[in-house]
PDB file of C-alpha atoms in Angstrom:
ATOM      1  CA  MET F 600      -3.959   1.858 -10.576  1.00  0.00           C
ATOM      2  CA  ALA F 601      -2.758   4.166 -13.337  1.00  0.00           C
ATOM      3  CA  LEU F 602      -2.413   7.922 -13.454  1.00  0.00           C
ATOM      4  CA  ASN F 603      -5.228   9.757 -15.140  1.00  0.00           C
ATOM      5  CA  HIS F 604      -4.480  12.355 -17.818  1.00  0.00           C
ATOM      6  CA  LEU F 605      -4.483  15.325 -15.439  1.00  0.00           C
ATOM      7  CA  GLN F 606      -2.187  13.577 -12.960  1.00  0.00           C
ATOM      8  CA  TYR F 607       0.250  12.635 -15.723  1.00  0.00           C
ATOM      9  CA  GLU F 608       0.235  16.174 -17.132  1.00  0.00           C
ATOM     10  CA  SER F 609       0.876  17.543 -13.647  1.00  0.00           C
ATOM     11  CA  ILE F 610       4.030  15.431 -13.346  1.00  0.00           C
ATOM     12  CA  ILE F 611       5.245  16.412 -16.832  1.00  0.00           C
ATOM     13  CA  LYS F 612       4.723  20.110 -16.040  1.00  0.00           C
ATOM     14  CA  ASP F 613       6.672  19.605 -12.824  1.00  0.00           C
ATOM     15  CA  TYR F 614       9.608  18.301 -14.873  1.00  0.00           C
ATOM     16  CA  GLU F 615       9.322  21.315 -17.186  1.00  0.00           C
ATOM     17  CA  ARG F 616       9.527  23.648 -14.185  1.00  0.00           C
ATOM     18  CA  ILE F 617      12.571  21.781 -12.878  1.00  0.00           C
ATOM     19  CA  ARG F 618      14.346  22.002 -16.259  1.00  0.00           C
ATOM     20  CA  ASP F 619      13.552  25.727 -16.540  1.00  0.00           C
ATOM     21  CA  ALA F 620      14.883  26.368 -13.036  1.00  0.00           C
ATOM     22  CA  ASN F 621      18.072  24.415 -13.706  1.00  0.00           C
ATOM     23  CA  ARG F 622      18.639  26.174 -17.051  1.00  0.00           C
ATOM     24  CA  SER F 623      18.243  29.495 -15.276  1.00  0.00           C
ATOM     25  CA  LEU F 624      20.763  28.382 -12.653  1.00  0.00           C
ATOM     26  CA  SER F 625      23.244  27.333 -15.369  1.00  0.00           C
ATOM     27  CA  GLU F 626      22.878  30.701 -17.154  1.00  0.00           C
ATOM     28  CA  SER F 627      23.339  32.549 -13.866  1.00  0.00           C
ATOM     29  CA  ARG F 628      26.528  30.601 -13.166  1.00  0.00           C
ATOM     30  CA  LEU F 629      27.889  31.310 -16.651  1.00  0.00           C
ATOM     31  CA  ASN F 630      27.213  35.037 -16.267  1.00  0.00           C
ATOM     32  CA  GLN F 631      28.862  35.010 -12.862  1.00  0.00           C
ATOM     33  CA  VAL F 632      31.965  33.318 -14.278  1.00  0.00           C
ATOM     34  CA  CYS F 633      32.139  35.617 -17.305  1.00  0.00           C
ATOM     35  CA  ASP F 634      31.970  38.668 -15.025  1.00  0.00           C
ATOM     36  CA  ARG F 635      34.841  37.326 -12.917  1.00  0.00           C
ATOM     37  CA  ILE F 636      37.154  35.804 -15.528  1.00  0.00           C
ATOM     38  CA  PRO F 637      38.455  38.021 -18.358  1.00  0.00           C
ATOM     39  CA  GLY F 638      37.996  36.455 -21.806  1.00  0.00           C
ATOM     40  CA  PHE F 639      35.845  33.590 -20.583  1.00  0.00           C
ATOM     41  CA  ARG F 640      32.785  34.723 -22.557  1.00  0.00           C
ATOM     42  CA  GLU F 641      34.786  34.664 -25.786  1.00  0.00           C
ATOM     43  CA  LEU F 642      36.160  31.236 -24.896  1.00  0.00           C
ATOM     44  CA  ALA F 643      32.630  29.919 -24.328  1.00  0.00           C
ATOM     45  CA  ASP F 644      31.383  31.471 -27.581  1.00  0.00           C
ATOM     46  CA  SER F 645      34.250  29.840 -29.488  1.00  0.00           C
ATOM     47  CA  ILE F 646      32.543  26.454 -29.030  1.00  0.00           C
ATOM     48  CA  SER F 647      29.756  27.523 -31.398  1.00  0.00           C
ATOM     49  CA  THR F 648      32.237  28.929 -33.918  1.00  0.00           C
ATOM     50  CA  ILE F 649      34.291  25.732 -33.910  1.00  0.00           C
ATOM     51  CA  SER F 650      31.173  23.551 -34.255  1.00  0.00           C
ATOM     52  CA  VAL F 651      29.824  25.548 -37.228  1.00  0.00           C
ATOM     53  CA  ALA F 652      33.193  25.443 -39.003  1.00  0.00           C
ATOM     54  CA  SER F 653      33.454  21.678 -38.458  1.00  0.00           C
ATOM     55  CA  ALA F 654      29.916  21.140 -39.761  1.00  0.00           C
ATOM     56  CA  ARG F 655      30.829  22.911 -42.992  1.00  0.00           C
ATOM     57  CA  ARG F 656      33.925  20.739 -43.374  1.00  0.00           C
ATOM     58  CA  MET F 657      31.839  17.587 -42.854  1.00  0.00           C
ATOM     59  CA  LEU F 658      29.314  18.727 -45.479  1.00  0.00           C
ATOM     60  CA  ASP F 659      32.218  19.208 -47.860  1.00  0.00           C
ATOM     61  CA  GLY F 660      33.245  15.595 -47.277  1.00  0.00           C
ATOM     62  CA  ASP F 661      36.265  16.243 -45.032  1.00  0.00           C
ATOM     63  CA  ASP F 662      36.804  12.894 -43.249  1.00  0.00           C
ATOM     64  CA  GLY F 663      39.025  14.436 -40.591  1.00  0.00           C
ATOM     65  CA  ALA F 664      36.546  17.127 -39.537  1.00  0.00           C
ATOM     66  CA  LEU F 665      34.889  15.120 -36.761  1.00  0.00           C
ATOM     67  CA  HIS F 666      38.203  14.115 -35.215  1.00  0.00           C
ATOM     68  CA  ASP F 667      39.446  17.707 -35.303  1.00  0.00           C
ATOM     69  CA  LEU F 668      36.185  18.916 -33.769  1.00  0.00           C
ATOM     70  CA  HIS F 669      36.541  16.577 -30.798  1.00  0.00           C
ATOM     71  CA  GLU F 670      40.142  17.659 -30.257  1.00  0.00           C
ATOM     72  CA  SER F 671      39.314  21.359 -30.478  1.00  0.00           C
ATOM     73  CA  LEU F 672      36.365  21.102 -28.106  1.00  0.00           C
ATOM     74  CA  ALA F 673      38.417  19.082 -25.624  1.00  0.00           C
ATOM     75  CA  LYS F 674      41.061  21.847 -25.593  1.00  0.00           C
ATOM     76  CA  VAL F 675      38.432  24.529 -24.993  1.00  0.00           C
ATOM     77  CA  VAL F 676      36.811  22.562 -22.152  1.00  0.00           C
ATOM     78  CA  SER F 677      40.211  21.865 -20.590  1.00  0.00           C
ATOM     79  CA  ARG F 678      41.075  25.574 -20.750  1.00  0.00           C
ATOM     80  CA  GLN F 679      37.706  26.466 -19.199  1.00  0.00           C
ATOM     81  CA  LYS F 680      38.216  24.093 -16.273  1.00  0.00           C
ATOM     82  CA  THR F 681      41.726  25.412 -15.697  1.00  0.00           C
ATOM     83  CA  LEU F 682      40.458  29.013 -15.568  1.00  0.00           C
ATOM     84  CA  LEU F 683      37.616  28.040 -13.241  1.00  0.00           C
ATOM     85  CA  ARG F 684      40.040  26.488 -10.768  1.00  0.00           C
ATOM     86  CA  GLN F 685      42.417  29.454 -11.007  1.00  0.00           C
ATOM     87  CA  TYR F 686      39.614  31.859 -10.069  1.00  0.00           C
ATOM     88  CA  GLY F 687      38.313  29.745  -7.195  1.00  0.00           C
ATOM     89  CA  PHE F 688      35.398  27.953  -8.878  1.00  0.00           C
ATOM     90  CA  PRO F 689      34.908  24.167  -8.873  1.00  0.00           C
ATOM     91  CA  SER F 690      36.055  22.696 -12.201  1.00  0.00           C
ATOM     92  CA  ASP F 691      32.539  21.303 -12.807  1.00  0.00           C
ATOM     93  CA  TYR F 692      30.795  24.586 -11.956  1.00  0.00           C
ATOM     94  CA  LEU F 693      29.461  25.000 -15.503  1.00  0.00           C
ATOM     95  CA  ASP F 694      28.489  21.371 -16.067  1.00  0.00           C
ATOM     96  CA  PRO F 695      24.781  20.895 -16.859  1.00  0.00           C
ATOM     97  CA  VAL F 696      22.619  21.023 -13.706  1.00  0.00           C
ATOM     98  CA  PHE F 697      20.148  18.173 -13.209  1.00  0.00           C
ATOM     99  CA  SER F 698      17.962  17.424 -10.206  1.00  0.00           C
ATOM    100  CA  CYS F 699      17.978  13.800 -11.364  1.00  0.00           C
ATOM    101  CA  PRO F 700      21.169  12.982 -13.311  1.00  0.00           C
ATOM    102  CA  ASP F 701      19.790   9.559 -14.287  1.00  0.00           C
ATOM    103  CA  CYS F 702      16.995  10.906 -16.516  1.00  0.00           C
ATOM    104  CA  GLN F 703      18.340  14.466 -16.824  1.00  0.00           C
ATOM    105  CA  ASP F 704      15.004  15.749 -15.534  1.00  0.00           C
ATOM    106  CA  THR F 705      12.936  14.214 -18.323  1.00  0.00           C
ATOM    107  CA  GLY F 706      11.313  11.496 -16.192  1.00  0.00           C
ATOM    108  CA  TYR F 707      12.385   8.748 -18.582  1.00  0.00           C
ATOM    109  CA  ILE F 708      15.488   6.595 -19.017  1.00  0.00           C
ATOM    110  CA  THR F 709      16.563   4.128 -21.687  1.00  0.00           C
ATOM    111  CA  GLY F 710      15.900   0.603 -20.481  1.00  0.00           C
ATOM    112  CA  ALA F 711      16.378  -2.886 -21.898  1.00  0.00           C
ATOM    113  CA  GLY F 712      16.138  -3.085 -25.664  1.00  0.00           C
ATOM    114  CA  SER F 713      16.635   0.687 -25.915  1.00  0.00           C
ATOM    115  CA  LEU F 714      13.028   1.203 -24.826  1.00  0.00           C
ATOM    116  CA  LYS F 715      12.076   4.277 -22.829  1.00  0.00           C
ATOM    117  CA  GLU F 716      10.878   3.577 -19.304  1.00  0.00           C
ATOM    118  CA  LYS F 717       9.926   5.680 -16.304  1.00  0.00           C
ATOM    119  CA  CYS F 718      12.800   6.845 -14.139  1.00  0.00           C
ATOM    120  CA  HIS F 719      12.814   6.128 -10.401  1.00  0.00           C
ATOM    121  CA  CYS F 720      12.067   9.821  -9.762  1.00  0.00           C
ATOM    122  CA  PHE F 721       8.939   9.591 -11.955  1.00  0.00           C
ATOM    123  CA  ARG F 722       7.862   6.443 -10.112  1.00  0.00           C
ATOM    124  CA  GLN F 723       8.169   8.187  -6.758  1.00  0.00           C
ATOM    125  CA  ARG F 724       5.992  11.027  -8.027  1.00  0.00           C
ATOM    126  CA  GLU F 725       3.421   8.445  -9.105  1.00  0.00           C
ATOM    127  CA  ILE F 726       3.541   6.803  -5.692  1.00  0.00           C
ATOM    128  CA  ARG F 727       2.907  10.122  -3.950  1.00  0.00           C
ATOM    129  CA  ILE F 728      -0.149  10.780  -6.099  1.00  0.00           C
ATOM    130  CA  LEU F 729      -1.635   7.295  -6.296  1.00  0.00           C
ATOM    131  CA  TYR F 730      -1.250   6.223  -2.683  1.00  0.00           C
ATOM    132  CA  ALA F 731      -1.838   9.547  -0.901  1.00  0.00           C
ATOM    133  CA  GLN F 732       1.779   9.674   0.176  1.00  0.00           C
ATOM    134  CA  SER F 733       1.835  13.434   0.733  1.00  0.00           C
ATOM    135  CA  ASN F 734       1.829  12.661   4.462  1.00  0.00           C
ATOM    136  CA  ILE F 735       5.321  11.221   4.178  1.00  0.00           C
ATOM    137  CA  GLN F 736       6.563  14.576   2.856  1.00  0.00           C
ATOM    138  CA  ASP F 737       5.130  16.328   5.919  1.00  0.00           C
ATOM    139  CA  MET F 738       6.664  13.688   8.171  1.00  0.00           C
ATOM    140  CA  ILE F 739      10.200  13.847   6.785  1.00  0.00           C
ATOM    141  CA  ALA F 740      10.146  17.650   6.842  1.00  0.00           C
ATOM    142  CA  ARG F 741       9.873  17.391  10.648  1.00  0.00           C
ATOM    143  CA  GLU F 742      11.485  14.037  11.348  1.00  0.00           C
ATOM    144  CA  ASN F 743      14.969  13.734   9.878  1.00  0.00           C
ATOM    145  CA  PHE F 744      18.564  13.535  11.012  1.00  0.00           C
ATOM    146  CA  SER F 745      18.911  17.347  11.069  1.00  0.00           C
ATOM    147  CA  THR F 746      16.261  17.540  13.838  1.00  0.00           C
ATOM    148  CA  LEU F 747      17.455  14.471  15.754  1.00  0.00           C
ATOM    149  CA  SER F 748      18.205  15.024  19.445  1.00  0.00           C
ATOM    150  CA  TYR F 749      19.570  12.780  22.191  1.00  0.00           C
ATOM    151  CA  ALA F 750      18.401  15.180  24.916  1.00  0.00           C
ATOM    152  CA  TYR F 751      15.293  13.188  25.837  1.00  0.00           C
ATOM    153  CA  TYR F 752      17.134   9.963  26.718  1.00  0.00           C
ATOM    154  CA  GLN F 753      19.193   8.844  29.678  1.00  0.00           C
ATOM    155  CA  ASN F 754      21.195   5.776  30.733  1.00  0.00           C
ATOM    156  CA  ASP F 755      20.004   2.537  29.059  1.00  0.00           C
ATOM    157  CA  ASP F 756      17.373   4.435  27.069  1.00  0.00           C
ATOM    158  CA  LEU F 757      20.100   6.669  25.623  1.00  0.00           C
ATOM    159  CA  ARG F 758      22.330   3.710  24.754  1.00  0.00           C
ATOM    160  CA  ARG F 759      19.455   2.006  22.962  1.00  0.00           C
ATOM    161  CA  PHE F 760      18.649   5.140  20.993  1.00  0.00           C
ATOM    162  CA  GLU F 761      22.315   5.670  20.026  1.00  0.00           C
ATOM    163  CA  THR F 762      22.457   2.063  18.812  1.00  0.00           C
ATOM    164  CA  ALA F 763      19.253   2.585  16.827  1.00  0.00           C
ATOM    165  CA  VAL F 764      20.660   5.700  15.122  1.00  0.00           C
ATOM    166  CA  GLN F 765      23.824   3.822  14.170  1.00  0.00           C
ATOM    167  CA  LEU F 766      21.660   1.019  12.798  1.00  0.00           C
ATOM    168  CA  CYS F 767      19.711   3.525  10.674  1.00  0.00           C
ATOM    169  CA  HIS F 768      22.895   4.943   9.168  1.00  0.00           C
ATOM    170  CA  SER F 769      24.161   1.435   8.411  1.00  0.00           C
ATOM    171  CA  PHE F 770      20.827   0.510   6.830  1.00  0.00           C
ATOM    172  CA  ILE F 771      20.980   3.595   4.578  1.00  0.00           C
ATOM    173  CA  ASP F 772      24.639   3.162   3.632  1.00  0.00           C
ATOM    174  CA  ASP F 773      24.174  -0.492   2.643  1.00  0.00           C
ATOM    175  CA  PHE F 774      20.726  -0.096   1.080  1.00  0.00           C
ATOM    176  CA  LYS F 775      21.761  -0.525  -2.555  1.00  0.00           C
ATOM    177  CA  THR F 776      23.893  -3.596  -1.930  1.00  0.00           C
ATOM    178  CA  ASN F 777      22.252  -5.353   0.997  1.00  0.00           C
ATOM    179  CA  SER F 778      18.512  -6.013   1.271  1.00  0.00           C
ATOM    180  CA  ARG F 779      17.667  -5.719   4.958  1.00  0.00           C
ATOM    181  CA  ASN F 780      14.542  -5.312   7.067  1.00  0.00           C
ATOM    182  CA  LEU F 781      14.102  -3.324  10.278  1.00  0.00           C
ATOM    183  CA  PHE F 782      11.659  -3.844  13.143  1.00  0.00           C
ATOM    184  CA  PHE F 783      11.442  -0.984  15.647  1.00  0.00           C
ATOM    185  CA  TYR F 784       9.515  -1.884  18.799  1.00  0.00           C
ATOM    186  CA  GLY F 785       9.151  -0.615  22.343  1.00  0.00           C
ATOM    187  CA  THR F 786       7.217   1.845  24.433  1.00  0.00           C
ATOM    188  CA  VAL F 787       5.067   4.685  23.081  1.00  0.00           C
ATOM    189  CA  GLY F 788       6.717   7.919  21.931  1.00  0.00           C
ATOM    190  CA  THR F 789      10.342   6.787  22.031  1.00  0.00           C
ATOM    191  CA  GLY F 790      11.344   7.704  18.465  1.00  0.00           C
ATOM    192  CA  LYS F 791      10.371   4.700  16.326  1.00  0.00           C
ATOM    193  CA  SER F 792       8.353   6.668  13.777  1.00  0.00           C
ATOM    194  CA  PHE F 793      10.909   9.453  13.935  1.00  0.00           C
ATOM    195  CA  LEU F 794      13.730   7.116  12.886  1.00  0.00           C
ATOM    196  CA  SER F 795      11.517   5.694  10.143  1.00  0.00           C
ATOM    197  CA  GLY F 796      11.160   9.240   8.816  1.00  0.00           C
ATOM    198  CA  CYS F 797      14.938   9.763   8.964  1.00  0.00           C
ATOM    199  CA  ILE F 798      15.492   6.665   6.844  1.00  0.00           C
ATOM    200  CA  ALA F 799      12.700   7.573   4.416  1.00  0.00           C
ATOM    201  CA  LYS F 800      14.118  11.043   3.753  1.00  0.00           C
ATOM    202  CA  GLU F 801      17.650   9.818   3.080  1.00  0.00           C
ATOM    203  CA  LEU F 802      16.493   7.047   0.739  1.00  0.00           C
ATOM    204  CA  LEU F 803      14.068   9.310  -1.126  1.00  0.00           C
ATOM    205  CA  GLN F 804      16.833  11.851  -1.686  1.00  0.00           C
ATOM    206  CA  ALA F 805      19.031   9.041  -3.029  1.00  0.00           C
ATOM    207  CA  GLY F 806      16.383   8.234  -5.649  1.00  0.00           C
ATOM    208  CA  ASN F 807      14.746   5.184  -4.069  1.00  0.00           C
ATOM    209  CA  SER F 808      11.007   4.526  -4.159  1.00  0.00           C
ATOM    210  CA  VAL F 809       9.426   4.545  -0.697  1.00  0.00           C
ATOM    211  CA  ILE F 810       5.808   3.761   0.186  1.00  0.00           C
ATOM    212  CA  TYR F 811       4.623   4.690   3.678  1.00  0.00           C
ATOM    213  CA  PHE F 812       1.445   3.435   5.327  1.00  0.00           C
ATOM    214  CA  SER F 813       0.150   3.576   8.852  1.00  0.00           C
ATOM    215  CA  SER F 814      -0.913   0.041   9.733  1.00  0.00           C
ATOM    216  CA  SER F 815      -4.617   0.890   9.872  1.00  0.00           C
ATOM    217  CA  ALA F 816      -4.524   2.738   6.517  1.00  0.00           C
ATOM    218  CA  LEU F 817      -2.609  -0.124   4.920  1.00  0.00           C
ATOM    219  CA  PHE F 818      -5.114  -2.831   5.821  1.00  0.00           C
ATOM    220  CA  ASP F 819      -8.050  -0.574   4.953  1.00  0.00           C
ATOM    221  CA  THR F 820      -6.493  -0.141   1.500  1.00  0.00           C
ATOM    222  CA  LEU F 821      -5.843  -3.859   1.111  1.00  0.00           C
ATOM    223  CA  ALA F 822      -9.433  -4.631   2.136  1.00  0.00           C
ATOM    224  CA  ARG F 823     -10.742  -2.198  -0.455  1.00  0.00           C
ATOM    225  CA  TYR F 824      -8.787  -3.929  -3.209  1.00  0.00           C
ATOM    226  CA  ALA F 825      -9.837  -7.342  -1.969  1.00  0.00           C
ATOM    227  CA  PHE F 826     -13.579  -6.747  -1.533  1.00  0.00           C
ATOM    228  CA  ASP F 827     -14.521  -3.776  -3.757  1.00  0.00           C
ATOM    229  CA  MET F 828     -15.204  -5.089  -7.277  1.00  0.00           C
ATOM    230  CA  LYS F 829     -14.470  -1.723  -8.899  1.00  0.00           C
ATOM    231  CA  ALA F 830     -11.189  -1.379  -7.038  1.00  0.00           C
ATOM    232  CA  LYS F 831     -10.211  -4.950  -7.939  1.00  0.00           C
ATOM    233  CA  GLU F 832      -9.729  -3.884 -11.553  1.00  0.00           C
ATOM    234  CA  ALA F 833      -6.803  -1.707 -10.487  1.00  0.00           C
ATOM    235  CA  SER F 834      -5.433  -4.091  -7.856  1.00  0.00           C
ATOM    236  CA  GLY F 835      -2.758  -5.616 -10.117  1.00  0.00           C
ATOM    237  CA  GLU F 836      -0.832  -2.362 -10.471  1.00  0.00           C
ATOM    238  CA  PHE F 837      -1.279  -1.551  -6.782  1.00  0.00           C
ATOM    239  CA  TYR F 838       0.135  -4.885  -5.649  1.00  0.00           C
ATOM    240  CA  GLU F 839       3.029  -4.562  -8.089  1.00  0.00           C
ATOM    241  CA  ASP F 840       3.967  -1.200  -6.552  1.00  0.00           C
ATOM    242  CA  PHE F 841       3.284  -2.482  -3.043  1.00  0.00           C
ATOM    243  CA  TYR F 842       5.523  -5.523  -3.456  1.00  0.00           C
ATOM    244  CA  ASN F 843       8.163  -3.915  -5.645  1.00  0.00           C
ATOM    245  CA  CYS F 844       8.912  -0.483  -4.153  1.00  0.00           C
ATOM    246  CA  ASP F 845      12.438  -0.207  -2.770  1.00  0.00           C
ATOM    247  CA  LEU F 846      11.252   0.351   0.808  1.00  0.00           C
ATOM    248  CA  LEU F 847       7.846  -0.262   2.361  1.00  0.00           C
ATOM    249  CA  ILE F 848       7.243   1.398   5.757  1.00  0.00           C
ATOM    250  CA  ILE F 849       4.442   0.039   7.952  1.00  0.00           C
ATOM    251  CA  ASP F 850       4.047   2.393  10.887  1.00  0.00           C
ATOM    252  CA  ASP F 851       2.280   1.561  14.165  1.00  0.00           C
ATOM    253  CA  LEU F 852       1.641  -2.120  13.522  1.00  0.00           C
ATOM    254  CA  GLY F 853      -0.925  -3.265  16.052  1.00  0.00           C
ATOM    255  CA  THR F 854      -3.205  -0.219  15.818  1.00  0.00           C
ATOM    256  CA  GLU F 855      -5.342  -1.993  13.200  1.00  0.00           C
ATOM    257  CA  ILE F 856      -8.211  -4.340  14.078  1.00  0.00           C
ATOM    258  CA  THR F 857      -6.472  -7.685  13.771  1.00  0.00           C
ATOM    259  CA  ASN F 858      -8.351 -10.565  12.160  1.00  0.00           C
ATOM    260  CA  SER F 859      -7.664 -13.459   9.794  1.00  0.00           C
ATOM    261  CA  PHE F 860      -7.685 -11.130   6.761  1.00  0.00           C
ATOM    262  CA  VAL F 861      -5.074  -8.833   8.295  1.00  0.00           C
ATOM    263  CA  THR F 862      -2.909 -11.772   9.328  1.00  0.00           C
ATOM    264  CA  SER F 863      -2.969 -13.390   5.883  1.00  0.00           C
ATOM    265  CA  GLN F 864      -2.323 -10.087   4.084  1.00  0.00           C
ATOM    266  CA  LEU F 865       0.568  -9.196   6.368  1.00  0.00           C
ATOM    267  CA  PHE F 866       2.230 -12.557   5.834  1.00  0.00           C
ATOM    268  CA  SER F 867       1.726 -12.335   2.057  1.00  0.00           C
ATOM    269  CA  CYS F 868       3.303  -8.889   2.070  1.00  0.00           C
ATOM    270  CA  LEU F 869       6.326  -9.927   4.128  1.00  0.00           C
ATOM    271  CA  ASN F 870       6.824 -13.134   2.181  1.00  0.00           C
ATOM    272  CA  GLU F 871       6.473 -11.610  -1.283  1.00  0.00           C
ATOM    273  CA  ARG F 872       8.837  -8.729  -0.523  1.00  0.00           C
ATOM    274  CA  HIS F 873      11.329 -11.218   0.925  1.00  0.00           C
ATOM    275  CA  LEU F 874      11.196 -13.263  -2.286  1.00  0.00           C
ATOM    276  CA  ARG F 875      11.749 -10.114  -4.363  1.00  0.00           C
ATOM    277  CA  GLY F 876      14.654  -8.961  -2.200  1.00  0.00           C
ATOM    278  CA  LYS F 877      12.873  -5.755  -1.170  1.00  0.00           C
ATOM    279  CA  SER F 878      13.304  -4.048   2.193  1.00  0.00           C
ATOM    280  CA  THR F 879      10.527  -3.523   4.728  1.00  0.00           C
ATOM    281  CA  LEU F 880      10.541  -1.352   7.848  1.00  0.00           C
ATOM    282  CA  ILE F 881       7.968  -1.936  10.591  1.00  0.00           C
ATOM    283  CA  SER F 882       7.427   0.093  13.751  1.00  0.00           C
ATOM    284  CA  THR F 883       5.158  -0.964  16.591  1.00  0.00           C
ATOM    285  CA  ASN F 884       4.363  -0.254  20.239  1.00  0.00           C
ATOM    286  CA  ILE F 885       3.596  -3.904  20.989  1.00  0.00           C
ATOM    287  CA  SER F 886       6.133  -6.245  22.570  1.00  0.00           C
ATOM    288  CA  LEU F 887       7.564  -9.350  20.942  1.00  0.00           C
ATOM    289  CA  GLU F 888       5.328 -11.450  23.193  1.00  0.00           C
ATOM    290  CA  GLU F 889       2.267  -9.538  21.994  1.00  0.00           C
ATOM    291  CA  LEU F 890       3.453  -9.899  18.403  1.00  0.00           C
ATOM    292  CA  ARG F 891       3.597 -13.674  18.828  1.00  0.00           C
ATOM    293  CA  ASP F 892       0.179 -13.841  20.516  1.00  0.00           C
ATOM    294  CA  ARG F 893      -1.585 -11.421  18.184  1.00  0.00           C
ATOM    295  CA  TYR F 894      -0.340 -12.649  14.823  1.00  0.00           C
ATOM    296  CA  SER F 895       0.399 -16.091  13.409  1.00  0.00           C
ATOM    297  CA  ASP F 896       3.486 -18.144  14.207  1.00  0.00           C
ATOM    298  CA  ARG F 897       4.530 -17.709  10.569  1.00  0.00           C
ATOM    299  CA  ILE F 898       4.557 -13.916  10.900  1.00  0.00           C
ATOM    300  CA  PHE F 899       6.377 -14.039  14.235  1.00  0.00           C
ATOM    301  CA  SER F 900       8.974 -16.356  12.714  1.00  0.00           C
ATOM    302  CA  ARG F 901       9.356 -14.244   9.567  1.00  0.00           C
ATOM    303  CA  ILE F 902       9.915 -11.058  11.568  1.00  0.00           C
ATOM    304  CA  THR F 903      12.202 -12.452  14.262  1.00  0.00           C
ATOM    305  CA  SER F 904      14.343 -14.328  11.739  1.00  0.00           C
ATOM    306  CA  GLY F 905      14.263 -11.938   8.770  1.00  0.00           C
ATOM    307  CA  PHE F 906      14.321  -8.506  10.431  1.00  0.00           C
ATOM    308  CA  THR F 907      16.914  -6.689  12.492  1.00  0.00           C
ATOM    309  CA  LEU F 908      15.111  -6.107  15.782  1.00  0.00           C
ATOM    310  CA  CYS F 909      15.669  -2.788  17.525  1.00  0.00           C
ATOM    311  CA  LYS F 910      14.076  -1.989  20.889  1.00  0.00           C
ATOM    312  CA  LEU F 911      13.557   1.610  22.028  1.00  0.00           C
ATOM    313  CA  THR F 912      12.604   2.574  25.569  1.00  0.00           C
ATOM    314  CA  GLY F 913      12.162   5.726  27.602  1.00  0.00           C
ATOM    315  CA  PRO F 914       9.612   8.417  28.349  1.00  0.00           C
ATOM    316  CA  ASP F 915       7.011   9.539  25.826  1.00  0.00           C
ATOM    317  CA  ILE F 916       8.881  12.316  23.993  1.00  0.00           C
ATOM    318  CA  ARG F 917       5.664  13.879  22.719  1.00  0.00           C
ATOM    319  CA  ILE F 918       4.478  14.407  26.307  1.00  0.00           C
ATOM    320  CA  LEU F 919       7.904  15.718  27.344  1.00  0.00           C
ATOM    321  CA  LYS F 920       7.885  18.267  24.522  1.00  0.00           C
ATOM    322  CA  LYS F 921       4.385  19.419  25.443  1.00  0.00           C
ATOM    323  CA  ARG F 922       5.404  19.870  29.077  1.00  0.00           C
ATOM    324  CA  LEU F 923       8.498  21.819  28.076  1.00  0.00           C
ATOM    325  CA  ALA F 924       6.440  24.036  25.775  1.00  0.00           C
ATOM    326  CA  ASN F 925       3.934  24.735  28.533  1.00  0.00           C
ATOM    327  CA  THR F 926       6.733  25.513  31.008  1.00  0.00           C
ATOM    328  CA  THR F 927       8.382  27.917  28.542  1.00  0.00           C
ATOM    329  CA  ALA F 928       5.076  29.679  27.886  1.00  0.00           C
ATOM    330  CA  MET F 929       4.457  30.327  31.595  1.00  0.00           C
TER     331      MET F 929
END
């Protein structure tokens, strides 16, 4: 499934807005510094003067002009950084500002053979558009580490939740170097989806590609690609994204209508992502016994042997919050 022209143009315009905003921020910082530090404006302007003079020397055939230019510019930059520190600014305060340093907010990086290829930040924008991933943005706005609370847990439930949070941090910290899979299971409303959102937000901010599906939406999508002839034409690109994104989140496994198609597709997904060294996160309200009975032995074996299992227990937090809200309103 490829972007259409309007979708592509929308992404490109988004990058233009980001570059404009970052240029404005850089100019604002320079003005702020020049207002605070006497002579800094002249020092900054001297870079242009030095560059023009060196260009003339190079046109005249002066072989030492380039070397002298580098030395002169290095002295100016060094002096700038010294002044910034002296007046309480970070030494890199006037460095170029980029929302994505990898592509410098262009959407493209130089890949193998010096060919231009889409940056990870461009790919994530594609994913949001192509697979209706806007819901993940709503989720992580509410469900992230800044809104995490231990107040709803007690005793063994609290210890399990604390362990789960530590596991999430470890998963995030090691994500680039260690391909791991997580399986959150347990009773309804105990924070499984919440922790999935915490992980998703941190990895998205670190530049990783994340695809999120509720279990029912996932298998509906897979069925459409499998049985709709028109959709089949675009299935190759979908499966490539599906198998190759950095993290695939399957939320609420077990809420779908389980049949042989679902079972075979789930195993194919888990197996292919395992072969590619890609991480998968699954949350479910069903027990391990139900997992074994409901799905194939191959899936049960793949999950219990290839995933870190994390059980969460306790009261339904959604119900607790509703009760508290009603009590406060009275």
